[in-house]
Amino acid sequence: MSVYLRLFWEFFKTGLFAVGGGMATLPFLQDIGQVTGWYTYTDLMNMLAVSESTPGPIGINMATYVGFTVGGLPGAVIATIGEVTPSIIVVLIVAAMLKKFRDSRLVNDAFYGLRPASTGLIGAACVAVVLEVLTSVASQTPEGSIVNTFSLTGTGLFNWPGLLLAAVLLVFTNWVKPTKKLHPIVFIAISAVVGVVFQFGRF
Amino acid sequence: MNELLDLFLTFAKMGVMTFGGGMAMLPILQREVVENKHWATEEELVDYYAIGQCTPGIIAVNTATFIGQKKRGAIGGIVATLGVVFPSLVIISILAGLITNYSHLAWVQNAFAGIQVCVCVLIFNAVVKLLKKSVVDKPTAAIFALVLAGGVFLDVSPVWFVIAAALAGIVLKNLEVKGK
């Protein structure tokens, strides 16, 4: 199958089954990367970071980015169109029977199950991403590192500087009043600087 | 101005101004669609937005399709959606090209290694936020836990979890009604 056809199909499925907005597409994108080998978890993390830091809905940005990675500009267009096609079809149908849809018991009952499932899927994506980034379960430590700023790091199971940064970010995004309302781009930018200063690429 | 062009441009503008996902879009939609263009009333917009979250796909796209189709039928829906995604296509394609060119540089790799940690936290925060809205009782907690475990330990497409969960929702709700 041509890569573009495959790209359209995979994103069509994502657009059809990802319920609850942009972040809900993440588990699907992970699955696509795993099945096709087009990109790794780490690639996907970078794409998600860029998608959060640029204008436009996150879900669309991610589809465009993944499409671009796989097939250049045509890939970006095809992935994005693939993702929005089911939305357009479904919404046009729903719009024709708006009242019926809103009052439908069947739809409400289905969503009673869909909402926690969508959260569970994103949760599982979160676990995979944390294992990838903050532990060495899936990655290798490069040899011959220069001076270790964080003496605990090296070949251990955990990425200690990463965990430390994560803990600090967790506090500032959840519990510190003046900072928790800040846009994610602020935290992404700070993390980039921390990454450069402490050479996070080594861990 | 041509109505379709107006739809495209208005939603393209909203695509640029939406920073961070569908939720960030509501206040901008209110100003543009309700106050400036009078394409929908406040109530209609809230309805579209609520249903946009309950239909598959990206919330921003769903809402755009709703408003577009109200104005000009199916073509209107498609044009409004193309408008919303257009800025993303341009901006991300340029950035993706640039990042690919510079990704071999050590400082770029270090920056992304730092950013990846931040993304972990952002996803975690998103899950916690969603938990409060989606897990409302014991059955929904069970669905969440099962899907989470299944997602972590099984090598199965998320599609199957979604289908199973929708069916589970219908069955559980019907049992609940019968139980009363």
Tab-separated table of C-alpha atoms in Angstrom:
chain	number	residue	atom	x	y	z
A	1	MET	CA	0.000	0.000	0.000
A	2	SER	CA	1.293	3.423	-0.854
A	3	VAL	CA	2.584	5.312	2.156
A	4	TYR	CA	0.142	8.175	1.504
A	5	LEU	CA	-2.831	5.849	1.378
A	6	ARG	CA	-1.679	4.219	4.602
A	7	LEU	CA	-1.175	7.636	6.175
A	8	PHE	CA	-4.703	8.686	5.246
A	9	TRP	CA	-6.185	5.448	6.578
A	10	GLU	CA	-4.300	5.575	9.889
A	11	PHE	CA	-5.341	9.170	10.517
A	12	PHE	CA	-8.885	8.513	9.408
A	13	LYS	CA	-9.061	5.852	12.126
A	14	THR	CA	-7.540	8.278	14.649
A	15	GLY	CA	-10.071	10.969	13.769
A	16	LEU	CA	-12.925	8.500	14.054
A	17	PHE	CA	-12.006	6.827	17.342
A	18	ALA	CA	-10.165	9.509	19.321
A	19	VAL	CA	-12.842	10.980	21.555
A	20	GLY	CA	-12.302	14.118	23.608
A	21	GLY	CA	-9.940	16.399	21.728
A	22	GLY	CA	-6.296	16.686	20.749
A	23	MET	CA	-4.639	14.830	23.619
A	24	ALA	CA	-6.940	11.848	22.982
A	25	THR	CA	-5.168	11.290	19.661
A	26	LEU	CA	-1.856	10.629	21.455
A	27	PRO	CA	-2.427	6.913	22.196
A	28	PHE	CA	-3.451	6.426	18.566
A	29	LEU	CA	-0.337	8.181	17.293
A	30	GLN	CA	1.789	5.972	19.575
A	31	ASP	CA	0.090	2.925	18.152
A	32	ILE	CA	0.678	4.109	14.562
A	33	GLY	CA	4.388	4.674	15.268
A	34	GLN	CA	4.682	1.252	16.843
A	35	VAL	CA	2.869	-0.613	14.085
A	36	THR	CA	4.409	1.174	11.098
A	37	GLY	CA	7.862	2.045	12.476
A	38	TRP	CA	7.524	5.547	10.996
A	39	TYR	CA	8.733	7.260	14.186
A	40	THR	CA	9.710	6.465	17.791
A	41	TYR	CA	8.122	7.504	21.080
A	42	THR	CA	10.862	10.084	21.488
A	43	ASP	CA	10.097	11.559	18.055
A	44	LEU	CA	6.451	11.741	19.044
A	45	MET	CA	7.307	13.528	22.306
A	46	ASN	CA	9.232	16.164	20.375
A	47	MET	CA	6.320	16.576	17.989
A	48	LEU	CA	3.901	16.954	20.890
A	49	ALA	CA	6.124	19.623	22.460
A	50	VAL	CA	6.267	21.598	19.230
A	51	SER	CA	2.511	21.171	18.766
A	52	GLU	CA	1.837	22.604	22.215
A	53	SER	CA	4.142	25.546	21.611
A	54	THR	CA	2.769	26.720	18.259
A	55	PRO	CA	-0.558	28.276	17.253
A	56	GLY	CA	-3.356	25.959	16.195
A	57	PRO	CA	-5.277	23.117	17.850
A	58	ILE	CA	-2.855	20.527	19.300
A	59	GLY	CA	-4.531	17.589	17.577
A	60	ILE	CA	-4.195	19.198	14.158
A	61	ASN	CA	-0.620	20.299	14.802
A	62	MET	CA	0.334	16.743	15.769
A	63	ALA	CA	-1.345	15.241	12.713
A	64	THR	CA	0.439	17.737	10.479
A	65	TYR	CA	3.782	17.107	12.154
A	66	VAL	CA	3.526	13.318	12.000
A	67	GLY	CA	2.378	13.524	8.383
A	68	PHE	CA	5.290	15.798	7.526
A	69	THR	CA	7.760	13.445	9.208
A	70	VAL	CA	6.422	10.496	7.241
A	71	GLY	CA	5.830	12.057	3.837
A	72	GLY	CA	6.921	15.696	3.641
A	73	LEU	CA	4.412	18.398	2.747
A	74	PRO	CA	2.034	16.042	0.893
A	75	GLY	CA	2.163	13.763	3.930
A	76	ALA	CA	1.268	16.675	6.227
A	77	VAL	CA	-1.742	17.582	4.080
A	78	ILE	CA	-2.916	13.977	3.724
A	79	ALA	CA	-2.606	13.145	7.434
A	80	THR	CA	-4.501	16.286	8.419
A	81	ILE	CA	-7.266	15.707	5.877
A	82	GLY	CA	-7.459	12.082	6.975
A	83	GLU	CA	-7.923	13.147	10.579
A	84	VAL	CA	-10.664	15.718	9.926
A	85	THR	CA	-12.658	13.687	7.376
A	86	PRO	CA	-14.517	11.521	9.945
A	87	SER	CA	-15.197	14.646	12.049
A	88	ILE	CA	-16.776	16.409	9.103
A	89	ILE	CA	-18.906	13.393	8.175
A	90	VAL	CA	-20.051	12.749	11.744
A	91	VAL	CA	-20.785	16.400	12.505
A	92	LEU	CA	-22.760	16.873	9.291
A	93	ILE	CA	-24.893	13.856	10.191
A	94	VAL	CA	-25.306	14.977	13.804
A	95	ALA	CA	-26.150	18.549	12.745
A	96	ALA	CA	-29.026	17.194	10.690
A	97	MET	CA	-30.588	15.692	13.818
A	98	LEU	CA	-29.128	17.906	16.500
A	99	LYS	CA	-31.917	17.664	19.024
A	100	LYS	CA	-32.287	13.923	18.652
A	101	PHE	CA	-28.558	13.420	19.154
A	102	ARG	CA	-28.387	15.600	22.219
A	103	ASP	CA	-31.329	13.898	23.889
A	104	SER	CA	-30.399	10.382	22.796
A	105	ARG	CA	-30.039	8.015	25.726
A	106	LEU	CA	-27.948	5.621	23.666
A	107	VAL	CA	-25.379	8.326	22.884
A	108	ASN	CA	-25.240	9.486	26.499
A	109	ASP	CA	-24.854	5.914	27.745
A	110	ALA	CA	-22.040	5.234	25.262
A	111	PHE	CA	-20.233	8.363	26.401
A	112	TYR	CA	-20.581	7.306	30.014
A	113	GLY	CA	-18.182	4.491	29.067
A	114	LEU	CA	-16.151	6.381	26.479
A	115	ARG	CA	-14.988	9.232	28.688
A	116	PRO	CA	-13.146	7.176	31.327
A	117	ALA	CA	-11.781	4.923	28.560
A	118	SER	CA	-10.342	7.902	26.722
A	119	THR	CA	-8.706	9.043	29.973
A	120	GLY	CA	-7.375	5.510	30.529
A	121	LEU	CA	-5.823	5.440	27.061
A	122	ILE	CA	-4.109	8.785	27.586
A	123	GLY	CA	-2.982	7.500	30.994
A	124	ALA	CA	-1.404	4.465	29.349
A	125	ALA	CA	0.300	6.755	26.823
A	126	CYS	CA	1.587	8.759	29.775
A	127	VAL	CA	3.059	5.637	31.403
A	128	ALA	CA	4.840	4.695	28.159
A	129	VAL	CA	6.227	8.175	27.747
A	130	VAL	CA	7.434	8.391	31.366
A	131	LEU	CA	9.196	5.026	31.054
A	132	GLU	CA	10.853	6.210	27.864
A	133	VAL	CA	12.006	9.600	29.098
A	134	LEU	CA	12.608	9.192	32.818
A	135	THR	CA	13.995	5.679	33.035
A	136	SER	CA	16.561	3.792	31.011
A	137	VAL	CA	14.215	0.877	30.461
A	138	ALA	CA	14.174	1.738	26.769
A	139	SER	CA	17.283	3.862	26.221
A	140	GLN	CA	21.066	3.656	26.379
A	141	THR	CA	23.428	5.973	28.201
A	142	PRO	CA	26.202	7.306	25.975
A	143	GLU	CA	29.679	6.481	27.228
A	144	GLY	CA	32.440	8.900	28.150
A	145	SER	CA	30.333	11.729	29.461
A	146	ILE	CA	32.312	14.735	30.649
A	147	VAL	CA	31.738	16.059	34.154
A	148	ASN	CA	28.456	14.936	35.577
A	149	THR	CA	26.584	17.867	36.988
A	150	PHE	CA	24.297	15.516	38.810
A	151	SER	CA	26.527	12.991	40.496
A	152	LEU	CA	23.770	10.416	40.811
A	153	THR	CA	23.363	10.045	37.059
A	154	GLY	CA	25.163	7.838	34.674
A	155	THR	CA	24.171	4.305	34.005
A	156	GLY	CA	21.427	3.984	36.607
A	157	LEU	CA	17.898	2.844	35.954
A	158	PHE	CA	16.469	6.313	36.439
A	159	ASN	CA	17.131	9.593	34.712
A	160	TRP	CA	17.609	11.467	38.002
A	161	PRO	CA	18.020	14.983	36.603
A	162	GLY	CA	14.934	14.362	34.485
A	163	LEU	CA	12.982	13.153	37.515
A	164	LEU	CA	14.110	16.189	39.487
A	165	LEU	CA	13.004	18.539	36.713
A	166	ALA	CA	9.715	16.654	36.410
A	167	ALA	CA	9.094	16.983	40.161
A	168	VAL	CA	9.802	20.719	40.076
A	169	LEU	CA	7.539	21.193	37.046
A	170	LEU	CA	4.808	19.141	38.687
A	171	VAL	CA	4.851	21.446	41.704
A	172	PHE	CA	4.880	24.655	39.662
A	173	THR	CA	2.118	23.532	37.249
A	174	ASN	CA	-0.213	22.285	39.991
A	175	TRP	CA	0.349	23.858	43.358
A	176	VAL	CA	2.134	27.185	43.019
A	177	LYS	CA	-0.639	29.744	42.534
A	178	PRO	CA	1.200	32.411	40.488
A	179	THR	CA	2.648	29.889	38.021
A	180	LYS	CA	0.020	27.196	37.637
A	181	LYS	CA	-2.138	29.273	35.296
A	182	LEU	CA	0.779	29.986	32.947
A	183	HIS	CA	0.636	28.668	29.421
A	184	PRO	CA	2.478	25.337	28.873
A	185	ILE	CA	4.798	27.085	26.433
A	186	VAL	CA	6.456	28.835	29.398
A	187	PHE	CA	7.315	25.518	31.033
A	188	ILE	CA	8.405	24.027	27.718
A	189	ALA	CA	10.768	26.965	27.135
A	190	ILE	CA	12.221	26.737	30.649
A	191	SER	CA	12.713	22.982	30.252
A	192	ALA	CA	14.525	23.556	26.953
A	193	VAL	CA	16.930	25.957	28.667
A	194	VAL	CA	17.474	23.526	31.556
A	195	GLY	CA	18.084	20.791	28.994
A	196	VAL	CA	20.736	22.852	27.210
A	197	VAL	CA	22.455	24.105	30.373
A	198	PHE	CA	22.678	20.687	32.022
A	199	GLN	CA	23.110	18.783	28.762
A	200	PHE	CA	20.092	16.558	29.210
A	201	GLY	CA	20.844	14.819	25.937
A	202	ARG	CA	23.468	12.765	27.800
A	203	PHE	CA	21.032	11.024	30.101
B	1	MET	CA	-17.057	39.440	0.347
B	2	ASN	CA	-17.820	35.937	-0.798
B	3	GLU	CA	-19.365	34.058	2.105
B	4	LEU	CA	-17.251	30.936	1.714
B	5	LEU	CA	-14.058	32.965	1.556
B	6	ASP	CA	-15.225	34.827	4.647
B	7	LEU	CA	-15.783	31.488	6.442
B	8	PHE	CA	-12.352	30.253	5.433
B	9	LEU	CA	-10.544	33.420	6.487
B	10	THR	CA	-12.429	33.825	9.774
B	11	PHE	CA	-11.663	30.261	10.813
B	12	ALA	CA	-8.064	30.515	9.599
B	13	LYS	CA	-7.719	33.527	11.893
B	14	MET	CA	-9.119	31.464	14.758
B	15	GLY	CA	-6.689	28.664	13.926
B	16	VAL	CA	-3.813	31.111	14.392
B	17	MET	CA	-5.215	32.515	17.610
B	18	THR	CA	-5.978	29.159	19.212
B	19	PHE	CA	-2.963	28.450	21.291
B	20	GLY	CA	-2.985	25.132	23.069
B	21	GLY	CA	-6.007	23.164	22.005
B	22	GLY	CA	-9.743	23.233	21.480
B	23	MET	CA	-10.593	24.455	24.985
B	24	ALA	CA	-8.663	27.668	24.424
B	25	MET	CA	-10.853	28.378	21.444
B	26	LEU	CA	-14.212	29.074	23.107
B	27	PRO	CA	-13.660	32.725	24.091
B	28	ILE	CA	-12.263	33.491	20.630
B	29	LEU	CA	-15.208	31.769	18.975
B	30	GLN	CA	-17.598	33.782	21.110
B	31	ARG	CA	-16.108	37.051	19.998
B	32	GLU	CA	-15.729	36.238	16.304
B	33	VAL	CA	-18.734	34.046	15.539
B	34	VAL	CA	-21.334	35.438	17.932
B	35	GLU	CA	-20.428	39.093	18.422
B	36	ASN	CA	-18.679	40.082	15.188
B	37	LYS	CA	-20.205	37.885	12.494
B	38	HIS	CA	-23.549	36.899	14.035
B	39	TRP	CA	-23.221	33.440	12.503
B	40	ALA	CA	-24.642	31.760	15.601
B	41	THR	CA	-26.233	32.763	18.896
B	42	GLU	CA	-24.511	32.297	22.224
B	43	GLU	CA	-26.739	29.286	23.012
B	44	GLU	CA	-26.086	27.647	19.657
B	45	LEU	CA	-22.342	28.072	20.116
B	46	VAL	CA	-22.411	26.477	23.570
B	47	ASP	CA	-24.475	23.608	22.123
B	48	TYR	CA	-22.061	23.098	19.218
B	49	TYR	CA	-19.125	23.221	21.558
B	50	ALA	CA	-20.652	20.680	23.935
B	51	ILE	CA	-21.556	18.328	21.098
B	52	GLY	CA	-18.144	18.971	19.522
B	53	GLN	CA	-16.667	17.311	22.590
B	54	CYS	CA	-19.023	14.363	22.293
B	55	THR	CA	-18.297	13.592	18.662
B	56	PRO	CA	-15.081	11.933	17.562
B	57	GLY	CA	-12.097	14.007	16.551
B	58	ILE	CA	-10.602	17.380	17.366
B	59	ILE	CA	-12.976	19.725	19.237
B	60	ALA	CA	-11.922	22.808	17.272
B	61	VAL	CA	-12.598	21.044	13.980
B	62	ASN	CA	-15.977	19.746	15.117
B	63	THR	CA	-17.098	23.196	16.224
B	64	ALA	CA	-15.887	24.772	12.989
B	65	THR	CA	-17.784	22.190	10.940
B	66	PHE	CA	-20.957	22.882	12.941
B	67	ILE	CA	-20.838	26.625	12.379
B	68	GLY	CA	-19.811	26.301	8.737
B	69	GLN	CA	-22.653	23.921	7.933
B	70	LYS	CA	-25.151	26.153	9.668
B	71	LYS	CA	-24.083	29.042	7.466
B	72	ARG	CA	-23.630	27.301	4.118
B	73	GLY	CA	-24.480	23.590	4.430
B	74	ALA	CA	-21.975	20.793	3.872
B	75	ILE	CA	-19.644	22.952	1.746
B	76	GLY	CA	-19.619	25.567	4.482
B	77	GLY	CA	-18.655	22.924	7.045
B	78	ILE	CA	-15.775	21.700	4.906
B	79	VAL	CA	-14.527	25.214	4.126
B	80	ALA	CA	-14.602	26.273	7.796
B	81	THR	CA	-12.626	23.153	8.760
B	82	LEU	CA	-10.051	23.746	6.035
B	83	GLY	CA	-9.740	27.273	7.403
B	84	VAL	CA	-9.031	26.060	10.952
B	85	VAL	CA	-6.352	23.595	9.871
B	86	PHE	CA	-4.660	25.814	7.270
B	87	PRO	CA	-2.410	27.829	9.647
B	88	SER	CA	-1.277	24.621	11.389
B	89	LEU	CA	-0.310	23.091	8.051
B	90	VAL	CA	1.818	26.104	7.119
B	91	ILE	CA	3.439	26.736	10.511
B	92	ILE	CA	4.140	23.121	11.437
B	93	SER	CA	5.495	22.215	8.008
B	94	ILE	CA	7.985	25.091	8.146
B	95	LEU	CA	9.012	24.259	11.735
B	96	ALA	CA	9.261	20.531	11.030
B	97	GLY	CA	11.557	21.249	8.097
B	98	LEU	CA	13.746	23.544	10.208
B	99	ILE	CA	13.946	21.155	13.151
B	100	THR	CA	14.893	18.254	10.883
B	101	ASN	CA	17.756	20.342	9.491
B	102	TYR	CA	19.130	21.258	12.909
B	103	SER	CA	18.308	18.117	14.868
B	104	HIS	CA	21.908	16.846	14.698
B	105	LEU	CA	23.179	19.808	16.759
B	106	ALA	CA	24.040	18.920	20.350
B	107	TRP	CA	22.230	21.896	21.890
B	108	VAL	CA	19.051	21.139	19.941
B	109	GLN	CA	19.160	17.564	21.213
B	110	ASN	CA	19.760	18.775	24.759
B	111	ALA	CA	16.881	21.235	24.502
B	112	PHE	CA	14.519	18.537	23.318
B	113	ALA	CA	15.717	16.174	26.046
B	114	GLY	CA	14.680	18.839	28.565
B	115	ILE	CA	11.413	19.490	26.749
B	116	GLN	CA	10.554	15.782	26.789
B	117	VAL	CA	10.574	15.856	30.589
B	118	CYS	CA	8.160	18.780	30.496
B	119	VAL	CA	5.885	16.950	28.062
B	120	CYS	CA	5.694	14.020	30.503
B	121	VAL	CA	4.422	16.397	33.169
B	122	LEU	CA	1.983	18.095	30.787
B	123	ILE	CA	0.471	14.761	29.741
B	124	PHE	CA	0.255	13.692	33.375
B	125	ASN	CA	-1.534	16.934	34.259
B	126	ALA	CA	-3.944	16.422	31.352
B	127	VAL	CA	-4.776	12.940	32.634
B	128	VAL	CA	-5.440	14.224	36.163
B	129	LYS	CA	-7.711	16.963	34.807
B	130	LEU	CA	-9.624	14.488	32.622
B	131	LEU	CA	-9.925	12.051	35.524
B	132	LYS	CA	-11.964	14.545	37.521
B	133	LYS	CA	-14.420	14.925	34.647
B	134	SER	CA	-14.658	11.348	33.401
B	135	VAL	CA	-14.439	9.173	36.505
B	136	VAL	CA	-17.641	9.976	38.350
B	137	ASP	CA	-18.531	6.699	40.086
B	138	LYS	CA	-17.378	3.100	40.627
B	139	PRO	CA	-18.196	1.742	37.135
B	140	THR	CA	-16.372	4.601	35.398
B	141	ALA	CA	-13.415	4.117	37.764
B	142	ALA	CA	-13.364	0.440	36.790
B	143	ILE	CA	-13.445	1.277	33.064
B	144	PHE	CA	-10.605	3.750	33.537
B	145	ALA	CA	-8.485	1.236	35.467
B	146	LEU	CA	-9.124	-1.590	32.991
B	147	VAL	CA	-8.329	0.509	29.930
B	148	LEU	CA	-5.230	1.954	31.615
B	149	ALA	CA	-3.944	-1.534	32.457
B	150	GLY	CA	-4.888	-2.848	29.021
B	151	GLY	CA	-3.174	0.055	27.310
B	152	VAL	CA	0.020	-0.475	29.282
B	153	PHE	CA	0.269	-4.262	29.157
B	154	LEU	CA	-1.529	-5.352	25.994
B	155	ASP	CA	-0.402	-4.790	22.441
B	156	VAL	CA	-3.859	-3.925	21.127
B	157	SER	CA	-5.028	-1.014	18.989
B	158	PRO	CA	-6.781	1.708	21.043
B	159	VAL	CA	-9.686	1.354	18.602
B	160	TRP	CA	-10.830	-1.845	20.358
B	161	PHE	CA	-10.784	-0.208	23.786
B	162	VAL	CA	-12.948	2.619	22.472
B	163	ILE	CA	-15.509	0.256	20.947
B	164	ALA	CA	-15.573	-1.947	24.065
B	165	ALA	CA	-15.970	1.076	26.350
B	166	ALA	CA	-18.904	2.475	24.363
B	167	LEU	CA	-20.641	-0.902	24.590
B	168	ALA	CA	-19.808	-1.175	28.289
B	169	GLY	CA	-21.318	2.255	28.878
B	170	ILE	CA	-24.570	1.237	27.199
B	171	VAL	CA	-24.767	-2.102	29.037
B	172	LEU	CA	-23.909	-0.609	32.452
B	173	LYS	CA	-26.460	2.177	32.125
B	174	ASN	CA	-29.176	-0.296	31.103
B	175	LEU	CA	-28.381	-2.589	34.028
B	176	GLU	CA	-28.563	0.422	36.309
B	177	VAL	CA	-32.035	1.290	35.025
B	178	LYS	CA	-33.205	-2.314	35.429
B	179	GLY	CA	-31.735	-2.474	38.937
B	180	LYS	CA	-33.962	0.354	40.087
